[in-house]
PDB file of C-alpha atoms and ligand atoms in Angstrom:
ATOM      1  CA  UNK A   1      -2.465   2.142 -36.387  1.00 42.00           C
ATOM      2  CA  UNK A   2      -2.366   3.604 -33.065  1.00 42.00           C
ATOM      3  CA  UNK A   3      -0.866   7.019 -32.719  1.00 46.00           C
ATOM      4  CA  UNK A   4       2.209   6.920 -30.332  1.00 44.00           C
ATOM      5  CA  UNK A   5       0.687  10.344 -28.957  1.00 48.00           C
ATOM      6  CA  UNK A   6      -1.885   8.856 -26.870  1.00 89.00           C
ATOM      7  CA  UNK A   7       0.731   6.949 -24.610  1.00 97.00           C
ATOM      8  CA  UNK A   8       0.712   8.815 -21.525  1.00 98.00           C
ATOM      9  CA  UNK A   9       3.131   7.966 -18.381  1.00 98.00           C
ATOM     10  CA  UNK A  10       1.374   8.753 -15.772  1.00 98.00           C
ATOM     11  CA  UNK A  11       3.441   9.164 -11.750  1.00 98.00           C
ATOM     12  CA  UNK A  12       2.728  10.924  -8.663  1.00 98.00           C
ATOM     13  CA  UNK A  13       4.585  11.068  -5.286  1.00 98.00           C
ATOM     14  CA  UNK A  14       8.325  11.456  -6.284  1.00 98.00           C
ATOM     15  CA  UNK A  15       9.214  13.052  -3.117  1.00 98.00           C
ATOM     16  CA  UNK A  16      12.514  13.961  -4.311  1.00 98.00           C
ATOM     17  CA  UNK A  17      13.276  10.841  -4.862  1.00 98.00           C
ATOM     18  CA  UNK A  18      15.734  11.334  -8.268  1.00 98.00           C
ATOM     19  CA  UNK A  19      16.947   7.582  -8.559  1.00 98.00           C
ATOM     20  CA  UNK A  20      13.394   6.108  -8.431  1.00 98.00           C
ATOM     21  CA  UNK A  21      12.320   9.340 -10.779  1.00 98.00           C
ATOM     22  CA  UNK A  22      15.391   8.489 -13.466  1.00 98.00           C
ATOM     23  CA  UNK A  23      14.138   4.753 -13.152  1.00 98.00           C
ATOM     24  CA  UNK A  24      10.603   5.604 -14.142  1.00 98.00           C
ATOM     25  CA  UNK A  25      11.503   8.465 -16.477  1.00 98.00           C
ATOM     26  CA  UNK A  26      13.767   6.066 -18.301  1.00 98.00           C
ATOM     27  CA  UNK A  27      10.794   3.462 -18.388  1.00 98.00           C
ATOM     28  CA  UNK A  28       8.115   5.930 -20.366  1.00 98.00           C
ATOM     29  CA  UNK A  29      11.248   6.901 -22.587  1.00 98.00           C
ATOM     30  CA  UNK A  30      11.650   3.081 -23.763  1.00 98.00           C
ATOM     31  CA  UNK A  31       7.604   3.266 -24.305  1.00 97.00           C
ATOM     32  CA  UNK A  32       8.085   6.222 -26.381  1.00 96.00           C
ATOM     33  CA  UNK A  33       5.247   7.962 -24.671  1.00 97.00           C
ATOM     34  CA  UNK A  34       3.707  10.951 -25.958  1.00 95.00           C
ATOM     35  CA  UNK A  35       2.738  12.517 -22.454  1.00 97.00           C
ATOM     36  CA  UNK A  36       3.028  12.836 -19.213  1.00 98.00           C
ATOM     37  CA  UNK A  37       0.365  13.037 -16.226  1.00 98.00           C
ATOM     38  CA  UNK A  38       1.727  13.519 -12.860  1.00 98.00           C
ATOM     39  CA  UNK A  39      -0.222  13.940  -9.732  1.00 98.00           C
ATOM     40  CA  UNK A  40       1.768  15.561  -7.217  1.00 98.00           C
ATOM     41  CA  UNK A  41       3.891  15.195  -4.267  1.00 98.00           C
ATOM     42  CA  UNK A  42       7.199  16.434  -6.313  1.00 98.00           C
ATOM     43  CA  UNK A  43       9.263  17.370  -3.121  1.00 98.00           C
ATOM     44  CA  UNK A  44       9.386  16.071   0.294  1.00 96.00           C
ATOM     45  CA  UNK A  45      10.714  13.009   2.161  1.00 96.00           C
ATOM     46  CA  UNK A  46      13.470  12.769  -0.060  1.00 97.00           C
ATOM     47  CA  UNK A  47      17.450  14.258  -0.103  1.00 98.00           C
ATOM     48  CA  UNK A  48      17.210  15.481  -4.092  1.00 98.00           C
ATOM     49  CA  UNK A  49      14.385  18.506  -4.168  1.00 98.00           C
ATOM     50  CA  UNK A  50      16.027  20.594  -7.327  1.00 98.00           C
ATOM     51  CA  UNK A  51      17.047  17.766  -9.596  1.00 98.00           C
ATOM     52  CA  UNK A  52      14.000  16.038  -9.743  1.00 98.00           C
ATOM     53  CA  UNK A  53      12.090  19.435 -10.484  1.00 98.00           C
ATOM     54  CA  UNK A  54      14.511  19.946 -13.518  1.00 98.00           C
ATOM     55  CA  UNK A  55      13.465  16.493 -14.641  1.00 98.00           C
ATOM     56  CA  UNK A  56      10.327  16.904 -14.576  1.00 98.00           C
ATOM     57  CA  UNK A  57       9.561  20.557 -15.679  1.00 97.00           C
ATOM     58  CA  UNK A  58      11.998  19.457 -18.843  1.00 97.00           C
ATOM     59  CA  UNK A  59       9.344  16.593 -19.648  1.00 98.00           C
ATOM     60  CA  UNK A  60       7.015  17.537 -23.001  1.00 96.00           C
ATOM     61  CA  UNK A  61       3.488  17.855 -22.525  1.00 96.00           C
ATOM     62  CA  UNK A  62       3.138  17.252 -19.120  1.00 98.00           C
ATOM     63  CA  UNK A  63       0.073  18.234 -17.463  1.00 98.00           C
ATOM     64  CA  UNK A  64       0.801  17.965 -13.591  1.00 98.00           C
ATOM     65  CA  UNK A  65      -0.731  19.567  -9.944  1.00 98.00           C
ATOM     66  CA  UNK A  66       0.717  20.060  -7.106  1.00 98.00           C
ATOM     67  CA  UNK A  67       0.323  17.814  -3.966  1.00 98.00           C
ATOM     68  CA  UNK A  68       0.348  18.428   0.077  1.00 97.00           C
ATOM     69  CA  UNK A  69       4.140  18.300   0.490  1.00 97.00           C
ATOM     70  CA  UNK A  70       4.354  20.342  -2.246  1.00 97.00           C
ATOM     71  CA  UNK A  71       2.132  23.846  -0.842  1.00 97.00           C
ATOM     72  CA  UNK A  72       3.791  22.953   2.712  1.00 96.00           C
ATOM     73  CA  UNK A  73       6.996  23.714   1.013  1.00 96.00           C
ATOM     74  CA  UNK A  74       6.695  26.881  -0.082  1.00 95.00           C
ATOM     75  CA  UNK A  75       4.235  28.056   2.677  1.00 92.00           C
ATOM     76  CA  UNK A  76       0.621  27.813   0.807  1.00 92.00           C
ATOM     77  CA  UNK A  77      -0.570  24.957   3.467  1.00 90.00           C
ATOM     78  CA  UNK A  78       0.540  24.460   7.260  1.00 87.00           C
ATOM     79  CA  UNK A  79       3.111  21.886   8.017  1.00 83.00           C
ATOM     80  CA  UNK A  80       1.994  22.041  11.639  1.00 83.00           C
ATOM     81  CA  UNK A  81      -0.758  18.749  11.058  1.00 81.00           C
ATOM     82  CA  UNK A  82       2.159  16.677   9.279  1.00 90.00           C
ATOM     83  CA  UNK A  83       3.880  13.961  11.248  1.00 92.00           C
ATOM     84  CA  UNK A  84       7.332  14.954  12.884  1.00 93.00           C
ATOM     85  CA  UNK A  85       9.288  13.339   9.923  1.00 94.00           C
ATOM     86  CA  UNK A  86       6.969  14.636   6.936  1.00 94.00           C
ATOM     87  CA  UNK A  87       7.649  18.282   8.829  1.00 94.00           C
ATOM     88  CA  UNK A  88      11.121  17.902   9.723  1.00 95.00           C
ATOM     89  CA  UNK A  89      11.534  17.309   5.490  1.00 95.00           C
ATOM     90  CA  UNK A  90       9.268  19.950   4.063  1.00 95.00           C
ATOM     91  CA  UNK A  91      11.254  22.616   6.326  1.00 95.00           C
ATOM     92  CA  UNK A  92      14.566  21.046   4.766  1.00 97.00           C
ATOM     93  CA  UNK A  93      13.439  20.975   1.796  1.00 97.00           C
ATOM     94  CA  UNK A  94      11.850  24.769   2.201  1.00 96.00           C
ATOM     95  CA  UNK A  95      15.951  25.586   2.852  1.00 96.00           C
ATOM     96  CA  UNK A  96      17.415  23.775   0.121  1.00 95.00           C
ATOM     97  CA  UNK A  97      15.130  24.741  -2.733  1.00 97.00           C
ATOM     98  CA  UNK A  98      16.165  27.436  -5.327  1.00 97.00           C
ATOM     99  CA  UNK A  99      14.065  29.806  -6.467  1.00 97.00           C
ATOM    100  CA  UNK A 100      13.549  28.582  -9.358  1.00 96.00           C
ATOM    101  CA  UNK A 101      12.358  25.481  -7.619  1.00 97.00           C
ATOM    102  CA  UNK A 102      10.411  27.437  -5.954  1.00 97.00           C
ATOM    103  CA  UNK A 103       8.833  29.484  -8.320  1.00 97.00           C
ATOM    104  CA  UNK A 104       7.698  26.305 -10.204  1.00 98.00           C
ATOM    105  CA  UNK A 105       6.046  24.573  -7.278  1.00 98.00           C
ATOM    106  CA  UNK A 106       4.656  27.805  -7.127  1.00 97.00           C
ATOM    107  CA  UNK A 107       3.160  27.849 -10.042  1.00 97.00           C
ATOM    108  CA  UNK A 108       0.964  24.582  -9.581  1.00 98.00           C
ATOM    109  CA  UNK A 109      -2.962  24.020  -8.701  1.00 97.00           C
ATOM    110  CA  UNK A 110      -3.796  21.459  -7.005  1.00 95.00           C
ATOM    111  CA  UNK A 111      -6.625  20.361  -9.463  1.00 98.00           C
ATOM    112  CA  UNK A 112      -6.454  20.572 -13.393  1.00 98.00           C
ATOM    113  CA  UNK A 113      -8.809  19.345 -16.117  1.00 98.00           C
ATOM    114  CA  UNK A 114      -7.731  18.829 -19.809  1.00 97.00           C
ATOM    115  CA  UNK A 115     -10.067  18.136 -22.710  1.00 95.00           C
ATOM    116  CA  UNK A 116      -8.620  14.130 -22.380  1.00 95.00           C
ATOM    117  CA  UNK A 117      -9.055  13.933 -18.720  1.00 97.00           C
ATOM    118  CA  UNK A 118      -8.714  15.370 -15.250  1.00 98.00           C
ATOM    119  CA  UNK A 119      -6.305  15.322 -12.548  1.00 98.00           C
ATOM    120  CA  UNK A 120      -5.867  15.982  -8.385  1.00 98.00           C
ATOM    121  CA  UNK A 121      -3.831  15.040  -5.915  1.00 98.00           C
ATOM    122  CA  UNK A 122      -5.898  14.018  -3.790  1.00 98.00           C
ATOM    123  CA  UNK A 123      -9.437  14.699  -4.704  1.00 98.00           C
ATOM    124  CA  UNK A 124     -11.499  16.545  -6.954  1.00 98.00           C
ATOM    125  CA  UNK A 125     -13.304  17.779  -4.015  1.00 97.00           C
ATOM    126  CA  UNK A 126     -10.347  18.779  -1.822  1.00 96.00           C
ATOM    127  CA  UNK A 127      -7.513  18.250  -4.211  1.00 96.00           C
ATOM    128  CA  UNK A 128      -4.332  18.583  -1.587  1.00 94.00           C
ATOM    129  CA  UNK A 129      -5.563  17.107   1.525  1.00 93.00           C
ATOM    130  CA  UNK A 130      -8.780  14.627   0.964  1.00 96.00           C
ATOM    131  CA  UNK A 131      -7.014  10.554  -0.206  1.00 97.00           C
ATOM    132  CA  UNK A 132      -9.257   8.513  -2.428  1.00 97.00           C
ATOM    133  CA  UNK A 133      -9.593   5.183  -0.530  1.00 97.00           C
ATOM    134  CA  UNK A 134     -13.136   3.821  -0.809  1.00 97.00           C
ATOM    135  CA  UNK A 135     -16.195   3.624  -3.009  1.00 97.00           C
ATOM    136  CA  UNK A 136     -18.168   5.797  -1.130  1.00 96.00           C
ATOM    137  CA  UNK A 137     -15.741   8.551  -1.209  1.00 96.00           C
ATOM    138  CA  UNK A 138     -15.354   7.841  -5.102  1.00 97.00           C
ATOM    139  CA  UNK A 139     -19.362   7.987  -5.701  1.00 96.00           C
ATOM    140  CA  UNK A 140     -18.972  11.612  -3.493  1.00 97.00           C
ATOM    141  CA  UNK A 141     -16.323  12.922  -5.933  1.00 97.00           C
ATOM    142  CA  UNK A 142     -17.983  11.857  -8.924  1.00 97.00           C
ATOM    143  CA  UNK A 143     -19.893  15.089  -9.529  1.00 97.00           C
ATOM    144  CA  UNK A 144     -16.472  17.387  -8.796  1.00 98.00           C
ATOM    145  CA  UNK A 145     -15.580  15.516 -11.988  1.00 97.00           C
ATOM    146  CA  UNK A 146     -16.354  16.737 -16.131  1.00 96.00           C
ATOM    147  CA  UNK A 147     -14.123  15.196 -17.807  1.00 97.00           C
ATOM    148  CA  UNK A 148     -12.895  11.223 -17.246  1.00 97.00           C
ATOM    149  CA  UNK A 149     -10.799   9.563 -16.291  1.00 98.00           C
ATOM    150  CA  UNK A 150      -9.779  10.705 -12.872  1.00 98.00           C
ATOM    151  CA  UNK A 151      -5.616  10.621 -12.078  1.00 98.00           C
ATOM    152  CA  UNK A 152      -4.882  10.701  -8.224  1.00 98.00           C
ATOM    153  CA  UNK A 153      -1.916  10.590  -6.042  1.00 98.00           C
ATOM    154  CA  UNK A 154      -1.827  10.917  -2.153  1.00 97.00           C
ATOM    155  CA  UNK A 155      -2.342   7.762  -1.257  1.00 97.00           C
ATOM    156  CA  UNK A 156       0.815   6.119  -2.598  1.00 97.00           C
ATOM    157  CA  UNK A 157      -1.079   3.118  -3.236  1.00 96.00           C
ATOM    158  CA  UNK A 158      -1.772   2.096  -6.659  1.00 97.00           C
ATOM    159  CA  UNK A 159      -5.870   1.824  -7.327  1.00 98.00           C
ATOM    160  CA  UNK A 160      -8.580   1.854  -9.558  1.00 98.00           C
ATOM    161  CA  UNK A 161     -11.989   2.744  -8.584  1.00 98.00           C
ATOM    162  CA  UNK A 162     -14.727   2.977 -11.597  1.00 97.00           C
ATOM    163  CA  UNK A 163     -18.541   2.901 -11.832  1.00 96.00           C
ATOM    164  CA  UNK A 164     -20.703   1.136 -14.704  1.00 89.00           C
ATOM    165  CA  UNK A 165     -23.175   2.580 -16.449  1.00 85.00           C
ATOM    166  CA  UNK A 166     -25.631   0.194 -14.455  1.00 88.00           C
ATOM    167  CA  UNK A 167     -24.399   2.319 -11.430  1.00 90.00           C
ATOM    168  CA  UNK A 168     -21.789  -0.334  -9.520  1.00 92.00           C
ATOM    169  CA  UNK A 169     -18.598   1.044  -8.498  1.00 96.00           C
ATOM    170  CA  UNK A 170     -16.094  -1.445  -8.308  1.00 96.00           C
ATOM    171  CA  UNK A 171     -12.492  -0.724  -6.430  1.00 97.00           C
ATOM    172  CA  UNK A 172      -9.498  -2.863  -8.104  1.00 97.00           C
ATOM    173  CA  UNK A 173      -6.136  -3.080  -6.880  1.00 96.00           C
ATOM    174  CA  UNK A 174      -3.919  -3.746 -10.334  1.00 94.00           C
ATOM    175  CA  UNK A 175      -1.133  -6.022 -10.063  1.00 94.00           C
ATOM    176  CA  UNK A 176       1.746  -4.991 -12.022  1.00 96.00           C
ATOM    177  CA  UNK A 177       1.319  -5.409 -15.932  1.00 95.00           C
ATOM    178  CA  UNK A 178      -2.595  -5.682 -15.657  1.00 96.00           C
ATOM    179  CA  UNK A 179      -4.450  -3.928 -18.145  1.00 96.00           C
ATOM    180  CA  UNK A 180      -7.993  -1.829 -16.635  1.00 97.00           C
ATOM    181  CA  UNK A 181     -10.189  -0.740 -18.750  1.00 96.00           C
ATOM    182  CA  UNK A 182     -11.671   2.938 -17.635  1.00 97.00           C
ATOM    183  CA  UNK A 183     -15.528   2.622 -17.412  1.00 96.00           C
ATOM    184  CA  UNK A 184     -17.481   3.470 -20.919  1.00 92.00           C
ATOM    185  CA  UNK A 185     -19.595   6.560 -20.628  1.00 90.00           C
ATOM    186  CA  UNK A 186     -21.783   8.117 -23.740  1.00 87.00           C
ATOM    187  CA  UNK A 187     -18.869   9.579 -25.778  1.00 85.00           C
ATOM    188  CA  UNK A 188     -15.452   8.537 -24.126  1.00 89.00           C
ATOM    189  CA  UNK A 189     -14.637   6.956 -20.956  1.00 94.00           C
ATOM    190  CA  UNK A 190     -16.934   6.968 -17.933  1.00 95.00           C
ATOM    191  CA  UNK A 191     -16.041   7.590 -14.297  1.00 97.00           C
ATOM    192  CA  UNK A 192     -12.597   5.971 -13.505  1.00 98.00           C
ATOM    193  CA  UNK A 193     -10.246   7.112 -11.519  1.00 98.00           C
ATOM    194  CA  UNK A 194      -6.974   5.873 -11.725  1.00 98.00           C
ATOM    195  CA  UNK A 195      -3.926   6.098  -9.095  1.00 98.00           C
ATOM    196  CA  UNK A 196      -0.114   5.271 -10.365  1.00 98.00           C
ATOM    197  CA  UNK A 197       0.839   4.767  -6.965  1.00 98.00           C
ATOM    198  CA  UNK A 198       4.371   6.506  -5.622  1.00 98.00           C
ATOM    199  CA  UNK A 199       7.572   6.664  -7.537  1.00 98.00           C
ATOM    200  CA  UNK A 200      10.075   7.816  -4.484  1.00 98.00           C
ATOM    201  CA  UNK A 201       7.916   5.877  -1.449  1.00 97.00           C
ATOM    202  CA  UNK A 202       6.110   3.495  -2.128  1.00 96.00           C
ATOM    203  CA  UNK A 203       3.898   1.917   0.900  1.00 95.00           C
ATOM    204  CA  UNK A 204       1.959  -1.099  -0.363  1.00 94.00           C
ATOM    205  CA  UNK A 205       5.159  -3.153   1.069  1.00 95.00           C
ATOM    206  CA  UNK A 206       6.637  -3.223  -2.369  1.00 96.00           C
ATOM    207  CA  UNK A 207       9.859  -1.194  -2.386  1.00 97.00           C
ATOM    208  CA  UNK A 208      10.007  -0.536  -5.997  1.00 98.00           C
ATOM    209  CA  UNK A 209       9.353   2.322  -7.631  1.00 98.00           C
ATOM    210  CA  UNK A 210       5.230   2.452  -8.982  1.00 98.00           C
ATOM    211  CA  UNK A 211       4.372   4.285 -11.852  1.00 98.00           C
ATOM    212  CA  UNK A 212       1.510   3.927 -14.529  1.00 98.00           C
ATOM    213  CA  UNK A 213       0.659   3.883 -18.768  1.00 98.00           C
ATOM    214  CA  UNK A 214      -2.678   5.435 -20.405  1.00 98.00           C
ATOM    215  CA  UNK A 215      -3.480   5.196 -23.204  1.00 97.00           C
ATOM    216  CA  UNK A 216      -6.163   7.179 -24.161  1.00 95.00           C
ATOM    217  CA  UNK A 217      -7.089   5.873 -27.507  1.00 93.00           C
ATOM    218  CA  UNK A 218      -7.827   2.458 -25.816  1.00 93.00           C
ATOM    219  CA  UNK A 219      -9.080   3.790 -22.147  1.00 95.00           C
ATOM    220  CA  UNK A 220      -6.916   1.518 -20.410  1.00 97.00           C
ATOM    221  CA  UNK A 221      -4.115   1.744 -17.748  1.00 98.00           C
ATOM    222  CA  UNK A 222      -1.558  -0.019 -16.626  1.00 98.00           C
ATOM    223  CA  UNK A 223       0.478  -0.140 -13.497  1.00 98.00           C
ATOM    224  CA  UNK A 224       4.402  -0.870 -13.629  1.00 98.00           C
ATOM    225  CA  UNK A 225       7.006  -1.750 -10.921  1.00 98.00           C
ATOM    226  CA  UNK A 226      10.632  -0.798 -10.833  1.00 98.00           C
ATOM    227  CA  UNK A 227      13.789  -1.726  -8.923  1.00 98.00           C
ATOM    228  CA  UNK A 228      15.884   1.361  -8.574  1.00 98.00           C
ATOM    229  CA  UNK A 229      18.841   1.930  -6.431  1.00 98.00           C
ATOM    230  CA  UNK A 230      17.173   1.878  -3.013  1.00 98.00           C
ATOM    231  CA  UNK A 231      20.654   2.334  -0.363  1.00 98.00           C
ATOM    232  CA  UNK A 232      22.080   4.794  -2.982  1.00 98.00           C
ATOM    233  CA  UNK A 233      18.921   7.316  -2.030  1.00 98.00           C
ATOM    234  CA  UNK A 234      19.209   6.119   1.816  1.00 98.00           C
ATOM    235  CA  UNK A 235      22.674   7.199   1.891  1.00 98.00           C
ATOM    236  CA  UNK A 236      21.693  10.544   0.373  1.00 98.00           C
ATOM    237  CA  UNK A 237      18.992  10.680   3.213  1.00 98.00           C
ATOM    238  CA  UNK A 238      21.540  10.196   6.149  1.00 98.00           C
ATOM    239  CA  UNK A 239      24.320  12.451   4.338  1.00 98.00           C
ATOM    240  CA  UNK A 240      21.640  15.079   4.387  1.00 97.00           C
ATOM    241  CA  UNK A 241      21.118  14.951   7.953  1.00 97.00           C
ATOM    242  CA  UNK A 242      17.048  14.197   7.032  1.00 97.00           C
ATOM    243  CA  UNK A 243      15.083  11.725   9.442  1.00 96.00           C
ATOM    244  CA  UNK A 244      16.451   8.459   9.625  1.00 96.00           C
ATOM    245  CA  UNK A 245      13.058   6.929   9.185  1.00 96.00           C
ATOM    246  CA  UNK A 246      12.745   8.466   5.860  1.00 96.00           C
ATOM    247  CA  UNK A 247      15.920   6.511   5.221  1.00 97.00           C
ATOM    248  CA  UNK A 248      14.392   3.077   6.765  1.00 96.00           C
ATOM    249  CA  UNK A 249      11.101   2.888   5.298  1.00 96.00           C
ATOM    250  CA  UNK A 250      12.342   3.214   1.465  1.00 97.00           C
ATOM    251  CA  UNK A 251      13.310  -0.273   1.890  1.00 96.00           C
ATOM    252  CA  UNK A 252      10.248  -2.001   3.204  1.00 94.00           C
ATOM    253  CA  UNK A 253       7.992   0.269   1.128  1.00 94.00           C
ATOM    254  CA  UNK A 254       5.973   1.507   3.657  1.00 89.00           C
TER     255      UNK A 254
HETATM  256 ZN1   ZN B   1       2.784  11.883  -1.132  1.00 51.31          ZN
END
């Protein structure tokens, strides 16, 4: 029998999005998963900063890093290189966060490894700002990596890149419900790397919320799709006065 324990549900790239967050939360609570892996990108974009921290940091065995958006918000990278709208919301966000908020975000790395597997934002190599796109850039990572599989965020874009022990790296794009297998190394799984895609904006031209299920006993993941209550959070966008492109682009997920 397979221990419910080694069920993990696996997000990145909220964005303070707390109706796509609920959605997904909700999803890994049906599962009965035992953990949770999540990649990043907490805050930014979105109109609900504070209440999807409290959801999150109230989630058991979580192992999590912090993303881009999230070191822009309290001041540990420079906003300056982010687009006008990405900027306009991490200085909003900077204004609306408590300090407890705060303190949490604070509290992050970028990069984390666990005796089951590793996680960064972006990359293992440079975890806030470097996005995992192609094979080559996978193959360059590989040796920033001890312990597999790989979780990534960043990108929004749900992905899979793995190599086989013959050496080919192969880059798959899961379609919701499809089961990957990580790679097979000597003891455990080999290099994998595995991206959830974005819970609170997606851009693969799918508007629903993306999220992912390990389960490390078998070495496989699996991407999921969600509706959630896309004008509800677009309303909350305008009624906060954020960019109305933030507002706009939730519903052609992009
Ligand atoms: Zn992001």
């Amino acid at each position: 029998m397979l221990s419910k324990g080694v069920l993990y549900g696996v997000f990145s790239d909220i964005h303070s999005n707390l109706e796509a967050l609920s959605v997904v939360l909700d999803f890994f609570a049906d599962l009965e998963v035992g953990g949770y892996i999540c990649c990043g990108d907490l805050v930014g974009y979105g109109p609900d900063p504070d209440a999807c921290l409290a959801r999150i940091r109230a989630l058991p065995n979580l192992s999590i890093v912090c993303g881009n958006h999230d070191l822009a918000v309290v001041g540990r990278m420079d906003a300056d290189w982010f687009n006008p709208y990405a900027r306009a919301a991490a200085l909003w966000t900077r204004r609306q966060l408590s300090a407890e908020g705060r303190a949490y975000l604070e509290s992050l790395t970028a990069r984390l490894e666990t005796p089951r597997f590793t996680l960064a934002h972006g990359t293992p190599r440079r975890p806030p700002e470097e996005y995992l796109l192609t094979t080559r850039q996978f193959l360059d990572n590989i040796d920033y990596v001890r312990v597999w599989p790989l979780f990534v965020g960043h990108s929004h874009m749900p992905v899979c890149f793995r190599r086989s022990p013959s050496g080919a790296v192969e880059q798959l794009f899961p379609e919701a419900g499809q089961e990957i297998a990580a790679a097979r190394g000597p003891d455990g799984p080999g290099p994998t790397a595995f991206n959830p895609g974005s819970v609170g904006q997606a851009r693969d031209h799918d508007p629903r919320a993306c999220c992912g299920v390990y389960d490390s006993s078998r070495g496989t993941f699996r991407v999921a799709r969600l509706e959630y209550d896309v004008p509800g959070v677009q309303a909350k966008i305008r009624r906060a006065g954020l960019p109305e492109y933030l507002a706009l682009r939730l519903a052609y997920g992009q």
